[in-house]
Each structure stands twice: as structure tokens, then as C-alpha cells.
PDB file of C-alpha atoms in Angstrom:
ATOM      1  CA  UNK D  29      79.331 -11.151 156.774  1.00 56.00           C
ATOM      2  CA  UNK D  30      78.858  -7.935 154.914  1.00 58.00           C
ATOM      3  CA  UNK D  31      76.089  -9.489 152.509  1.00 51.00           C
ATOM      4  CA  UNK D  32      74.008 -11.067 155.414  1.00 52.00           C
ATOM      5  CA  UNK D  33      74.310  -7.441 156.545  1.00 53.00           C
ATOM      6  CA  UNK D  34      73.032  -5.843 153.801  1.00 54.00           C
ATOM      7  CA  UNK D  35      70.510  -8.934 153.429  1.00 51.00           C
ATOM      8  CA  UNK D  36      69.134  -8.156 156.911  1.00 55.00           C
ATOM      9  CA  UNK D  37      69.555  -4.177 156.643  1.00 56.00           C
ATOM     10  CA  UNK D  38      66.734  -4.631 153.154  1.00 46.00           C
ATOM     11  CA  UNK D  39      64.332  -7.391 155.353  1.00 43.00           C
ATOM     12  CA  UNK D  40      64.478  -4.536 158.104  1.00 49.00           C
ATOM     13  CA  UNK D  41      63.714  -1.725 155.350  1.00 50.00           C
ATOM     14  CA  UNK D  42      60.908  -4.076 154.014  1.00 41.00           C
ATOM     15  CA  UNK D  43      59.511  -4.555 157.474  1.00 45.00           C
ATOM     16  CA  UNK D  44      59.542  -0.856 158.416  1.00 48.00           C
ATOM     17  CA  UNK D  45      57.641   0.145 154.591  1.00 45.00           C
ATOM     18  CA  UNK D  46      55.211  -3.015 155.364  1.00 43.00           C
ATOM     19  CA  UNK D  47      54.122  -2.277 158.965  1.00 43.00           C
ATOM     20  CA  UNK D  48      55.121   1.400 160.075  1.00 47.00           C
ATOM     21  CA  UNK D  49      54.704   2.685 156.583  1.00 50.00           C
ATOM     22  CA  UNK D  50      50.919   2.376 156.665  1.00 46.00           C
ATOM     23  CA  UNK D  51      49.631   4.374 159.577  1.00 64.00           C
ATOM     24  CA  UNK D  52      47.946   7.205 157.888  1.00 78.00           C
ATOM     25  CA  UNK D  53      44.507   6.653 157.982  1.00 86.00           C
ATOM     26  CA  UNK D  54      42.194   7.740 155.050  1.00 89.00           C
ATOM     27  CA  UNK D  55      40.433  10.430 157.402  1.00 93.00           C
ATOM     28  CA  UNK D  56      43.980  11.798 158.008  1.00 93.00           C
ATOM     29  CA  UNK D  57      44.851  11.794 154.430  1.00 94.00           C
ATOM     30  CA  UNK D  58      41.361  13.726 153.818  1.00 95.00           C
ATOM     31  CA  UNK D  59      41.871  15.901 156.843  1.00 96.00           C
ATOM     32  CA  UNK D  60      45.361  17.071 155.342  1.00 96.00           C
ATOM     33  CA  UNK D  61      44.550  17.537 151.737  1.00 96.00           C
ATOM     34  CA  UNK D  62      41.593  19.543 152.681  1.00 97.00           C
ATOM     35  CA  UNK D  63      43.670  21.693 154.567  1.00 97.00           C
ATOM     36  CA  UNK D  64      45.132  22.961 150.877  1.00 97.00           C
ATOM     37  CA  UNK D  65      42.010  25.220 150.870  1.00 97.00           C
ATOM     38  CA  UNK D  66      41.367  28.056 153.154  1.00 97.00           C
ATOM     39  CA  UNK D  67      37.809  27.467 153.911  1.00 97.00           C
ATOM     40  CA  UNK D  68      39.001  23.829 155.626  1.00 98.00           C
ATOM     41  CA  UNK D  69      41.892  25.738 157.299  1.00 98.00           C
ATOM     42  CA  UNK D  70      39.415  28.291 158.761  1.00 97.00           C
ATOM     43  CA  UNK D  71      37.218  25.459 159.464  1.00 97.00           C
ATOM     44  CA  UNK D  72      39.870  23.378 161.442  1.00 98.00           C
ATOM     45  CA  UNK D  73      41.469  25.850 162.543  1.00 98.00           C
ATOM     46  CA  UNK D  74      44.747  24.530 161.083  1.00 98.00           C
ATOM     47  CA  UNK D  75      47.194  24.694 158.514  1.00 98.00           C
ATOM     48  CA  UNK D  76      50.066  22.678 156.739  1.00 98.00           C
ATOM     49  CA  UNK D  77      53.846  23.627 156.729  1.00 97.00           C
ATOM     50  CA  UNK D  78      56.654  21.236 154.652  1.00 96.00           C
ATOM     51  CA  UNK D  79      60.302  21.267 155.159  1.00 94.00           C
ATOM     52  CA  UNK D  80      63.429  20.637 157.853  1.00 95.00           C
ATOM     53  CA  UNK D  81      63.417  24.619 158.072  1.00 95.00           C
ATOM     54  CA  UNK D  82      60.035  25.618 157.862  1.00 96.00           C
ATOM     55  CA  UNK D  83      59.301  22.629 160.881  1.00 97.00           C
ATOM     56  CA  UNK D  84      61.745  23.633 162.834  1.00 96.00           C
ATOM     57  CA  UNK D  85      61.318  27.138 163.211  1.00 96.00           C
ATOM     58  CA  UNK D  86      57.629  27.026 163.603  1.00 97.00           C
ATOM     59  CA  UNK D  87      58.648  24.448 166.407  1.00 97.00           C
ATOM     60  CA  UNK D  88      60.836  26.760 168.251  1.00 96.00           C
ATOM     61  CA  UNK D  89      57.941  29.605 168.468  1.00 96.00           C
ATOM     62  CA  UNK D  90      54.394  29.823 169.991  1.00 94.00           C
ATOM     63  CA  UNK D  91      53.254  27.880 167.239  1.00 97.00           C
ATOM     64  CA  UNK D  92      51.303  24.530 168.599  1.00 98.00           C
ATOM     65  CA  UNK D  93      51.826  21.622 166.717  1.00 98.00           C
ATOM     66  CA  UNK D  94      49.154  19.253 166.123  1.00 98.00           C
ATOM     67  CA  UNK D  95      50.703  16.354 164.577  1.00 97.00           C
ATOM     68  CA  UNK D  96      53.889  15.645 162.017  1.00 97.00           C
ATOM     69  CA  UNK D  97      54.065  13.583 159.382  1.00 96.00           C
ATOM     70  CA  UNK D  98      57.709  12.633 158.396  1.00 96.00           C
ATOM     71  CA  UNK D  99      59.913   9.691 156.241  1.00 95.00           C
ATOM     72  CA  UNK D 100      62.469   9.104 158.231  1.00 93.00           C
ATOM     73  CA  UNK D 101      63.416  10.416 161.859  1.00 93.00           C
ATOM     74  CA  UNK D 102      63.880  13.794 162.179  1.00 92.00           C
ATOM     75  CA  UNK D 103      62.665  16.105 165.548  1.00 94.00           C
ATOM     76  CA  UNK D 104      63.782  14.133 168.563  1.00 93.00           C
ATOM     77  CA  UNK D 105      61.925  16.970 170.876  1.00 92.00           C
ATOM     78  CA  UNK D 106      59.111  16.047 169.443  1.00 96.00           C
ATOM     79  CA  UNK D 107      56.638  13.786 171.497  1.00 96.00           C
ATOM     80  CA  UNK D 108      55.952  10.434 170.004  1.00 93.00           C
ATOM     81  CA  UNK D 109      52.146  10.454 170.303  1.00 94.00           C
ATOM     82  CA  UNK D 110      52.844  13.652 167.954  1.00 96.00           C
ATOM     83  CA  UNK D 111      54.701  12.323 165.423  1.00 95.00           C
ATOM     84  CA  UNK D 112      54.051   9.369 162.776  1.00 95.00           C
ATOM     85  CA  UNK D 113      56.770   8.118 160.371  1.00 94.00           C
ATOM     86  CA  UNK D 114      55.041   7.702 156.879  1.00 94.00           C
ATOM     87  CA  UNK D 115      56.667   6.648 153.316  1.00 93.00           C
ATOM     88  CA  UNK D 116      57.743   8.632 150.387  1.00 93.00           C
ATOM     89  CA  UNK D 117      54.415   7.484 148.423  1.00 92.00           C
ATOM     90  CA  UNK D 118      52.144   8.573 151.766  1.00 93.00           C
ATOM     91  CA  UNK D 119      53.863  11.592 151.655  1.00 94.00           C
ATOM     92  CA  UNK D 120      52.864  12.503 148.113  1.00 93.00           C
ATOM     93  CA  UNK D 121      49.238  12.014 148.250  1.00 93.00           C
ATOM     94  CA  UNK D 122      49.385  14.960 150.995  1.00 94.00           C
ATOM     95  CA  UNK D 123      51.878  17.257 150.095  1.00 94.00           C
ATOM     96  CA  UNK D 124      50.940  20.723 148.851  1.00 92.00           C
ATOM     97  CA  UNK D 125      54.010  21.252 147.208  1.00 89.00           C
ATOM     98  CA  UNK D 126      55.095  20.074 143.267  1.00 86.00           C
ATOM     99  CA  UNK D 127      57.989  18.287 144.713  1.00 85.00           C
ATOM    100  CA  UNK D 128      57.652  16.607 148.380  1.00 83.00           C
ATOM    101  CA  UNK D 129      60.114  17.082 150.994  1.00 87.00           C
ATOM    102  CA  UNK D 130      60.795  14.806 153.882  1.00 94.00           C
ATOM    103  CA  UNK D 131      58.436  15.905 156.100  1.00 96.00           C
ATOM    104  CA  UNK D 132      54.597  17.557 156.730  1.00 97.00           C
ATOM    105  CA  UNK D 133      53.291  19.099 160.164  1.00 97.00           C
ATOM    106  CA  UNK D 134      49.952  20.404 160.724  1.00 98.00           C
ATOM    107  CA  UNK D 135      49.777  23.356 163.076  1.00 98.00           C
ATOM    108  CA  UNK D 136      47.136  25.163 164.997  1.00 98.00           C
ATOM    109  CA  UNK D 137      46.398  28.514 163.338  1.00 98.00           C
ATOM    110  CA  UNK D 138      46.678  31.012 166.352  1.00 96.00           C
ATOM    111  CA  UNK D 139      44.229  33.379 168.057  1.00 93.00           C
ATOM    112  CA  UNK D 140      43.757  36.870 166.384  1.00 90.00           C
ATOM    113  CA  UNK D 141      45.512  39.427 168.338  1.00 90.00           C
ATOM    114  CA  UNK D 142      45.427  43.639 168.037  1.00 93.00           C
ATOM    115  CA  UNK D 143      47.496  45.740 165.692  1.00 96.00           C
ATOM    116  CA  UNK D 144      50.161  47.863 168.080  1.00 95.00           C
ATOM    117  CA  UNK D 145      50.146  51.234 165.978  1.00 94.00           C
ATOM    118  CA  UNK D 146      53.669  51.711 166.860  1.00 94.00           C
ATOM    119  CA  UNK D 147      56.979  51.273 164.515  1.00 95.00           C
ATOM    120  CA  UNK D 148      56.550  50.823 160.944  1.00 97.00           C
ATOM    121  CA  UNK D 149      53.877  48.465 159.701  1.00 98.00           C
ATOM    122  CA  UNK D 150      53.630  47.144 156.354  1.00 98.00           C
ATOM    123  CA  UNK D 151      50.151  47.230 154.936  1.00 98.00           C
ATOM    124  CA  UNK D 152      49.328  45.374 151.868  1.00 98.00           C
ATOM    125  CA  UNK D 153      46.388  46.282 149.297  1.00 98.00           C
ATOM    126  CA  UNK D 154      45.345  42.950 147.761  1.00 97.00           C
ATOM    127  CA  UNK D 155      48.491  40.755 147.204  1.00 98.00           C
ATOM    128  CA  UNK D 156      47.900  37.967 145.270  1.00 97.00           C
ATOM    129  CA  UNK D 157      50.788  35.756 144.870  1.00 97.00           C
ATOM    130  CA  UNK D 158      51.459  33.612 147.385  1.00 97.00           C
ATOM    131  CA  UNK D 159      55.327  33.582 146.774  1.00 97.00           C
ATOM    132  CA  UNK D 160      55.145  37.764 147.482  1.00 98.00           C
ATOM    133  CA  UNK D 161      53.353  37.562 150.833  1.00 98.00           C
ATOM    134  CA  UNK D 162      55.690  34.952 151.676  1.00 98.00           C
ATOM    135  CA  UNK D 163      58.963  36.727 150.763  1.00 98.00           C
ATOM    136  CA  UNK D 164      57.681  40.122 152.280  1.00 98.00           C
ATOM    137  CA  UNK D 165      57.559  38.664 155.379  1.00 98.00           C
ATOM    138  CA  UNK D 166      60.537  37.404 155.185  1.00 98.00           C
ATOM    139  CA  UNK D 167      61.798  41.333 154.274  1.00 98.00           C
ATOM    140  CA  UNK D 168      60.095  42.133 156.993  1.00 98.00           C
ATOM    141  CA  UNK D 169      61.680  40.215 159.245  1.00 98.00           C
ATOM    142  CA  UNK D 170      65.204  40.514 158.193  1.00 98.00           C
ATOM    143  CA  UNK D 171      64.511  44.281 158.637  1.00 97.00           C
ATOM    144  CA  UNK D 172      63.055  44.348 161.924  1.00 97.00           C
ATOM    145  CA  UNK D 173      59.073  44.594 160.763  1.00 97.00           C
ATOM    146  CA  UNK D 174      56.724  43.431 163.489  1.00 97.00           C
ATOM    147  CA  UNK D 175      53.427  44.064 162.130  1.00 97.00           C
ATOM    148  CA  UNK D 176      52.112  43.274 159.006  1.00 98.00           C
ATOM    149  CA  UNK D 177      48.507  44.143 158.061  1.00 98.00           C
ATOM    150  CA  UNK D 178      46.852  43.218 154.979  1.00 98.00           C
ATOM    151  CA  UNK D 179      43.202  43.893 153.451  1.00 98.00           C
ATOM    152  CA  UNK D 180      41.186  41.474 153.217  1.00 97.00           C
ATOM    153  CA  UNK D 181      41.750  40.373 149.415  1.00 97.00           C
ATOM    154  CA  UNK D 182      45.459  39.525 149.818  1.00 98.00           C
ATOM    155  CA  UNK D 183      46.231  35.956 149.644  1.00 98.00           C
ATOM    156  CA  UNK D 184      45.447  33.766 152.903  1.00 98.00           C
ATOM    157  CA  UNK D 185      48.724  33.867 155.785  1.00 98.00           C
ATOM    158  CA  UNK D 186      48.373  30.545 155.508  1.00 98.00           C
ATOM    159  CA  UNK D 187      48.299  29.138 152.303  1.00 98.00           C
ATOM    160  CA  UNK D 188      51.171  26.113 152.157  1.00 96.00           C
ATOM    161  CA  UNK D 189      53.103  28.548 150.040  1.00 96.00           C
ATOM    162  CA  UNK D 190      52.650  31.236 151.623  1.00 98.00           C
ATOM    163  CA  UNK D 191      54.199  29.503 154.803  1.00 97.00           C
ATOM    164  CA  UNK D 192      56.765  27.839 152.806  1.00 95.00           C
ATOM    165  CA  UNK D 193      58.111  31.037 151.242  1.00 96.00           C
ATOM    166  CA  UNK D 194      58.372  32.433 154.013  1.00 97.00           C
ATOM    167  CA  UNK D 195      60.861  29.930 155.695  1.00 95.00           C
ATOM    168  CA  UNK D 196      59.897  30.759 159.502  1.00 95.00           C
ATOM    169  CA  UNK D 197      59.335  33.954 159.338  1.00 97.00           C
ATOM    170  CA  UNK D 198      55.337  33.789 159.527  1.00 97.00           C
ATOM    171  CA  UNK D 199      56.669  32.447 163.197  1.00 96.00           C
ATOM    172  CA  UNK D 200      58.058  35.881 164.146  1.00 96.00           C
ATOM    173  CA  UNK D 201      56.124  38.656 162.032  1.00 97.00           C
ATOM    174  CA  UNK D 202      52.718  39.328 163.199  1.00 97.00           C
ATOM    175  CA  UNK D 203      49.629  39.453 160.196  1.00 98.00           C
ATOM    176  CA  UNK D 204      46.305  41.146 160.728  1.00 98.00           C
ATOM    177  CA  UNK D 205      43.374  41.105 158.134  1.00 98.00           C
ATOM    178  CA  UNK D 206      41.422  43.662 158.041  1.00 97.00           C
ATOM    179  CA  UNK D 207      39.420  46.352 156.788  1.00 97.00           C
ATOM    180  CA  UNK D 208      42.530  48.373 154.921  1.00 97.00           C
ATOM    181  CA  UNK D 209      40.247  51.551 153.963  1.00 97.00           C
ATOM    182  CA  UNK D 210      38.709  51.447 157.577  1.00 97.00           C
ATOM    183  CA  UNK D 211      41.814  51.161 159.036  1.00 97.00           C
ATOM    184  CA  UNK D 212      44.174  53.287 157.193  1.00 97.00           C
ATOM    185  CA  UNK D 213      41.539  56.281 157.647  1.00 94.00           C
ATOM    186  CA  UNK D 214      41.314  55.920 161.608  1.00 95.00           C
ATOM    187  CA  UNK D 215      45.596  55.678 162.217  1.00 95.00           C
ATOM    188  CA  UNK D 216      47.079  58.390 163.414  1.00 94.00           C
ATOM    189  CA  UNK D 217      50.416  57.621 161.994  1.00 97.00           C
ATOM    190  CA  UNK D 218      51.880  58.723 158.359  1.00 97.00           C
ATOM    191  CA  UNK D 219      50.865  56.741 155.302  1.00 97.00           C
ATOM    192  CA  UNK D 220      53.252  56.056 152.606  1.00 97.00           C
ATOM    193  CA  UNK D 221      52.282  54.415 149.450  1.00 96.00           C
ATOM    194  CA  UNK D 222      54.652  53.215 146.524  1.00 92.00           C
ATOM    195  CA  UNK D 223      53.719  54.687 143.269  1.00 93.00           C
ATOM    196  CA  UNK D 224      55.127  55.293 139.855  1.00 89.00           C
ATOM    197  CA  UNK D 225      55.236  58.740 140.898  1.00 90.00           C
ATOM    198  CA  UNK D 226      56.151  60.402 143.942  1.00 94.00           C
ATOM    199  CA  UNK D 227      58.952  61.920 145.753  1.00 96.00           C
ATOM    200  CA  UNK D 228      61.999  60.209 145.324  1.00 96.00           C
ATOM    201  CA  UNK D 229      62.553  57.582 148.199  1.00 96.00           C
ATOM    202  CA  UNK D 230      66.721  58.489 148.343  1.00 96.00           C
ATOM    203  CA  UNK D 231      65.816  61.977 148.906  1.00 95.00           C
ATOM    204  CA  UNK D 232      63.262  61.999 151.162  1.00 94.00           C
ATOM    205  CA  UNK D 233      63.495  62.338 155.241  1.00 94.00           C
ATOM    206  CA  UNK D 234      61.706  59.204 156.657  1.00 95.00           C
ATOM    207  CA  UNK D 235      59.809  58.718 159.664  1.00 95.00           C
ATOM    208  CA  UNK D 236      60.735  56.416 162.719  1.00 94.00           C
ATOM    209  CA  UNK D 237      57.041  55.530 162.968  1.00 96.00           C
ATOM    210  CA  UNK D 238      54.235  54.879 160.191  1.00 97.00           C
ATOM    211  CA  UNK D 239      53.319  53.175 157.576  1.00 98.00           C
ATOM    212  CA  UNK D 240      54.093  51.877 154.306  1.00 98.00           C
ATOM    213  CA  UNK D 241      51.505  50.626 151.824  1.00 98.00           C
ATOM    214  CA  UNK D 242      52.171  48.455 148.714  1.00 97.00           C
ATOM    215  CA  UNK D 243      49.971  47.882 145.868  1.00 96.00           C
ATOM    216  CA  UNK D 244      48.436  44.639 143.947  1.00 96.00           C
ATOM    217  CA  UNK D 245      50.538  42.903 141.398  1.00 94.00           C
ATOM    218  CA  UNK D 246      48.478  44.103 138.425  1.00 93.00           C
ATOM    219  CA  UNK D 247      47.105  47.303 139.650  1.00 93.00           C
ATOM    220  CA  UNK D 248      49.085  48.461 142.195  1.00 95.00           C
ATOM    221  CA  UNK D 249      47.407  50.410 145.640  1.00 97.00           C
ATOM    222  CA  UNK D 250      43.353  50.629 144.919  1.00 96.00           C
ATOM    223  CA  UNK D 251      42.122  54.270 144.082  1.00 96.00           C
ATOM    224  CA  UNK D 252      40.257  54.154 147.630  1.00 96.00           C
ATOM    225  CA  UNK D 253      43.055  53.368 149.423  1.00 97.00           C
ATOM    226  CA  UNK D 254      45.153  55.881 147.566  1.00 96.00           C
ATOM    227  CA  UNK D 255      42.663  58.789 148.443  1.00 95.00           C
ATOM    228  CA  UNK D 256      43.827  58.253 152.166  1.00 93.00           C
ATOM    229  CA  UNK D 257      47.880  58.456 151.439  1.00 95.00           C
ATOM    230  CA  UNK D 258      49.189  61.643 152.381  1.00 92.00           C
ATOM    231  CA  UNK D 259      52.701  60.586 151.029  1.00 97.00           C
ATOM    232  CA  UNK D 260      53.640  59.211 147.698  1.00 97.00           C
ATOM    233  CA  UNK D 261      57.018  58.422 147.122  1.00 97.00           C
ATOM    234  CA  UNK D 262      59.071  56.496 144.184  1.00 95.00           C
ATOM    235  CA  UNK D 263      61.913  54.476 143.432  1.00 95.00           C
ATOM    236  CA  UNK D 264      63.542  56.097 140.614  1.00 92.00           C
ATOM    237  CA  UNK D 265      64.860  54.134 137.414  1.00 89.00           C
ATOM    238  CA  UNK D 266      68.093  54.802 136.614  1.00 88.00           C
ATOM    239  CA  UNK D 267      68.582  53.183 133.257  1.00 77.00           C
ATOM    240  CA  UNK D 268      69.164  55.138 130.229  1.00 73.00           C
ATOM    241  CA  UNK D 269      65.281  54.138 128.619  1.00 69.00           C
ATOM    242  CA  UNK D 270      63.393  54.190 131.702  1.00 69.00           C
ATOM    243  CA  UNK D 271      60.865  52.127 129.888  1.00 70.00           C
ATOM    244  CA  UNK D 272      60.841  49.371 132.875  1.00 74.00           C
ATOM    245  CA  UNK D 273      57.095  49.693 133.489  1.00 74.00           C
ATOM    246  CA  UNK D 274      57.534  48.418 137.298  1.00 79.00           C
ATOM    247  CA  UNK D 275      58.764  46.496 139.901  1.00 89.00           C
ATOM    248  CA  UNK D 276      58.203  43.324 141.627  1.00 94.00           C
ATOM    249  CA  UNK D 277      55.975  43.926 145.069  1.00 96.00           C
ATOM    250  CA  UNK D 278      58.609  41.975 146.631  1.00 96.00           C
ATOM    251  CA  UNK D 279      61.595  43.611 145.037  1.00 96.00           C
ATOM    252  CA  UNK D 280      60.087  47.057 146.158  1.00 96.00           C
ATOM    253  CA  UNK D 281      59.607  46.540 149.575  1.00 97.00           C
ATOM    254  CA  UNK D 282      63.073  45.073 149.956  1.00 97.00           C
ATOM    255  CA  UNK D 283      64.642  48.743 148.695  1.00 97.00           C
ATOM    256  CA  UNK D 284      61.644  50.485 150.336  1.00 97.00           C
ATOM    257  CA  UNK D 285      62.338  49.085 153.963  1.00 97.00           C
ATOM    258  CA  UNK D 286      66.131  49.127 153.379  1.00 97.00           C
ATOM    259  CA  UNK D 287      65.785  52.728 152.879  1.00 96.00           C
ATOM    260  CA  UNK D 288      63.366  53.649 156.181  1.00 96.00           C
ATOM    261  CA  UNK D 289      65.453  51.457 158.436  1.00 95.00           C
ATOM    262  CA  UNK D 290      68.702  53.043 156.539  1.00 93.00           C
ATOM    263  CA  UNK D 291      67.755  56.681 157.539  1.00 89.00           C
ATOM    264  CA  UNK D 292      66.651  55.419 160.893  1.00 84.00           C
ATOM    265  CA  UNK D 293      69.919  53.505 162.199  1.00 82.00           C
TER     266      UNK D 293
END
């Protein structure tokens, strides 16, 4: 009994590769992979986001899904007619990522909305690593961020790893792009910007309200944008050589929001 069970469990497995396993259609395939580059995203007005966690959390928010690729059952509240079950070798030929999960949904990007100048925003100068923008947002919203605004030569919102490093949180921070020099000279709230030196961020008294700009990887906060910063603080080193030349953008705003939330609570 048990070997005609697993005998019929494999013919069942073979059936299901043979006949479900083959419903992604070569437009699809194209329509997905092109979706690795922002001009297609823009075009479409769509983007790609991989993983249980990443899914589901984009699921549960005003995201709209447009269709979800997966190996094996996964979202029961997700309507049929939106959902296709695809194999492990379908699934590689559209992943963006070096190692494929389990499952790919395509999403519509959402409308543009205004930037509230209230709280503390987070404005980036011309990130460029995808896995930064995607753990800053996650920073952002473990510390209670609601706005982030970036110039226009940071790395797309939604770049597939962008959206996977940030694990849902792209879902509940909102991103504008804009003109950063424009904008940043027309607020009426503080500026902050991280530099080498500055006034020491542990002995400063900081704001409810304003906001916090953080440099490029290489080059830090552009000399334009730095002209408009009236305040330029520092996170001190505190080892004995001090020859550390500088931190990771993402390892800075993690100590530089802990600290304005900190003297806030």
C-alpha cells in the first residue's frame, strides 16, 4: 500500500510539472524580465517583488497586485484569476534575484502623492546602492519615519532589490523624487546634514520637526546641497586611532534617527 502511494503521489507530481507547470507564456516571461530595468517599470507602470515576506506585506497594504507567480500554494486570499502556479525552472528564467525564492508578484507602482513637510523626513543626496535605500527604509520605519525624499540620482524605489531589502517596508514609508536642491531651499523646516565634521550628534538638542540629509556612498552630501544646510552635525569615533575614514549610509542613519527619536520620546 505505501509504495502504490508513493507510486501515485510521483504520477501526480509528474502530471502537475507536465500540465500546470507550463502556463507562463513567453510574453509573460518577457513582460517580467523587462521589468528588471526601470525604464520598463516606468513604462508599465509596474514592478517585481520576491519572497513569503516581501508578498505578504505588500499584500496587506494599498499596494495592487497584478498577478503572482508562485511554486507551490501559498496566498489563499489571493484570487485565482491572480495567481498562476509555475515550476522551480519557470521561476528562474524570471527572478531578479541570484538565488530564487518560492514565489514572484508583479505589482502596480502607485500614483505620486505630495511631501507633508511635517515630522522628520529623511532626504537622500544620490544613494546608489540598492541594498542602502532598501535598509534605510527599513530604519525608517522601525523608527517611525513617514516620508522619505530622495533626489533624483538615488537608486530607483523600485528596483527588485531595493524592494527586497526592504522586507515590506516600501509598503508603509512614503518616497518622493525630486528636485533635492529645489526642494531643500524652499522648506521651511531645519536641515541637518551628516558630515565628517560637525557638532557632535550626543550633544546636541534635536528638533521634533525637520530634516535630515545623508550623503552618496563615495562622496557623501553634494557641495550644492551642502550650501543649503544650516546644521552640520557628526558622529564621533571613539576608538583610540580615529583613522576609520567613515561610515556606512545605512549604519549612520540607524544611530542618526536613534538619536532624534531618543531626545524626542
Amino acid at each position: 500500500m505505501i509504495f502504490l502511494l508513493k507510486s501515485f503521489s510521483k504520477v501526480v507530481k509528474y502530471l502537475i510539472q507536465k500540465y500546470i507547470f507550463s502556463m507562463v507564456s513567453k510574453n509573460q516571461i518577457k513582460l517580467i524580465t523587462s521589468l528588471h530595468q526601470k525604464k520598463f517599470r516606468s513604462q508599465h507602470g509596474l514592478f517585481l517583488a520576491e519572497g513569503i515576506k516581501v508578498i505578504q506585506e505588500l499584500l496587506q497594504s494599498n499596494f495592487e497586485l497584478y498577478h503572482l507567480y508562485q511554486t507551490e500554494p501559498l496566498f489563499d486570499s489571493v484570487l485565482s484569476s491572480q495567481k498562476t502556479i509555475i515550476s522551480v525552472e519557470e521561476l528562474a528564467k524570471i527572478t531578479a534575484l541570484t538565488t530564487p525564492n518560492n514565489c514572484l508578484a508583479i505589482f502596480k507602482i502607485p500614483e505620486i502623492t505630495q511631501i507633508d513637510e511635517k515630522g522628520l523626513i529623511v532626504a537622500l543626496d544620490a544613494i546608489r546602492d540598492p541594498g542602502n535605500l532598501g535598509t534605510i527604509l527599513r530604519l525608517c520605519d522601525w523608527f517611525g519615519i513617514e516620508q522619505v525624499v530622495c533626489s533624483k540620482e538615488t537608486v530607483d524605489l523600485y528596483n527588485p532589490k531595493v524592494i527586497q531589502a526592504t522586507m515590506g517596508s516600501v509598503s508603509r514609508v512614503k518616497v518622493n523624487y525630486v528636485d533635492l536642491l529645489e526642494w531643500i531651499g524652499k522648506t521651511n523646516l531645519p536641515v541637518y546634514g551628516t558630515f565628517m565634521t560637525g557638532a557632535n550628534i550626543y550633544k546636541e538638542k534635536l528638533p521634533q520637526e525637520g530634516i535630515i540629509v545623508l550623503g552618496n556612498e563615495a562622496n557623501g552630501i553634494s557641495k550644492e546641497i551642502e550650501n543649503c544646510i544650516q546644521n552640520r552635525i557628526t558622529i564621533p569615533r571613539f576608538g583610540k586611532l580615529k583613522k576609520t575614514e567613515s561610515l556606512n549610509v545605512a549604519s549612520a542613519t540607524a544611530i542618526l534617527l536613534s538619536e532624534f527619536c531618543r531626545a524626542n520620546s
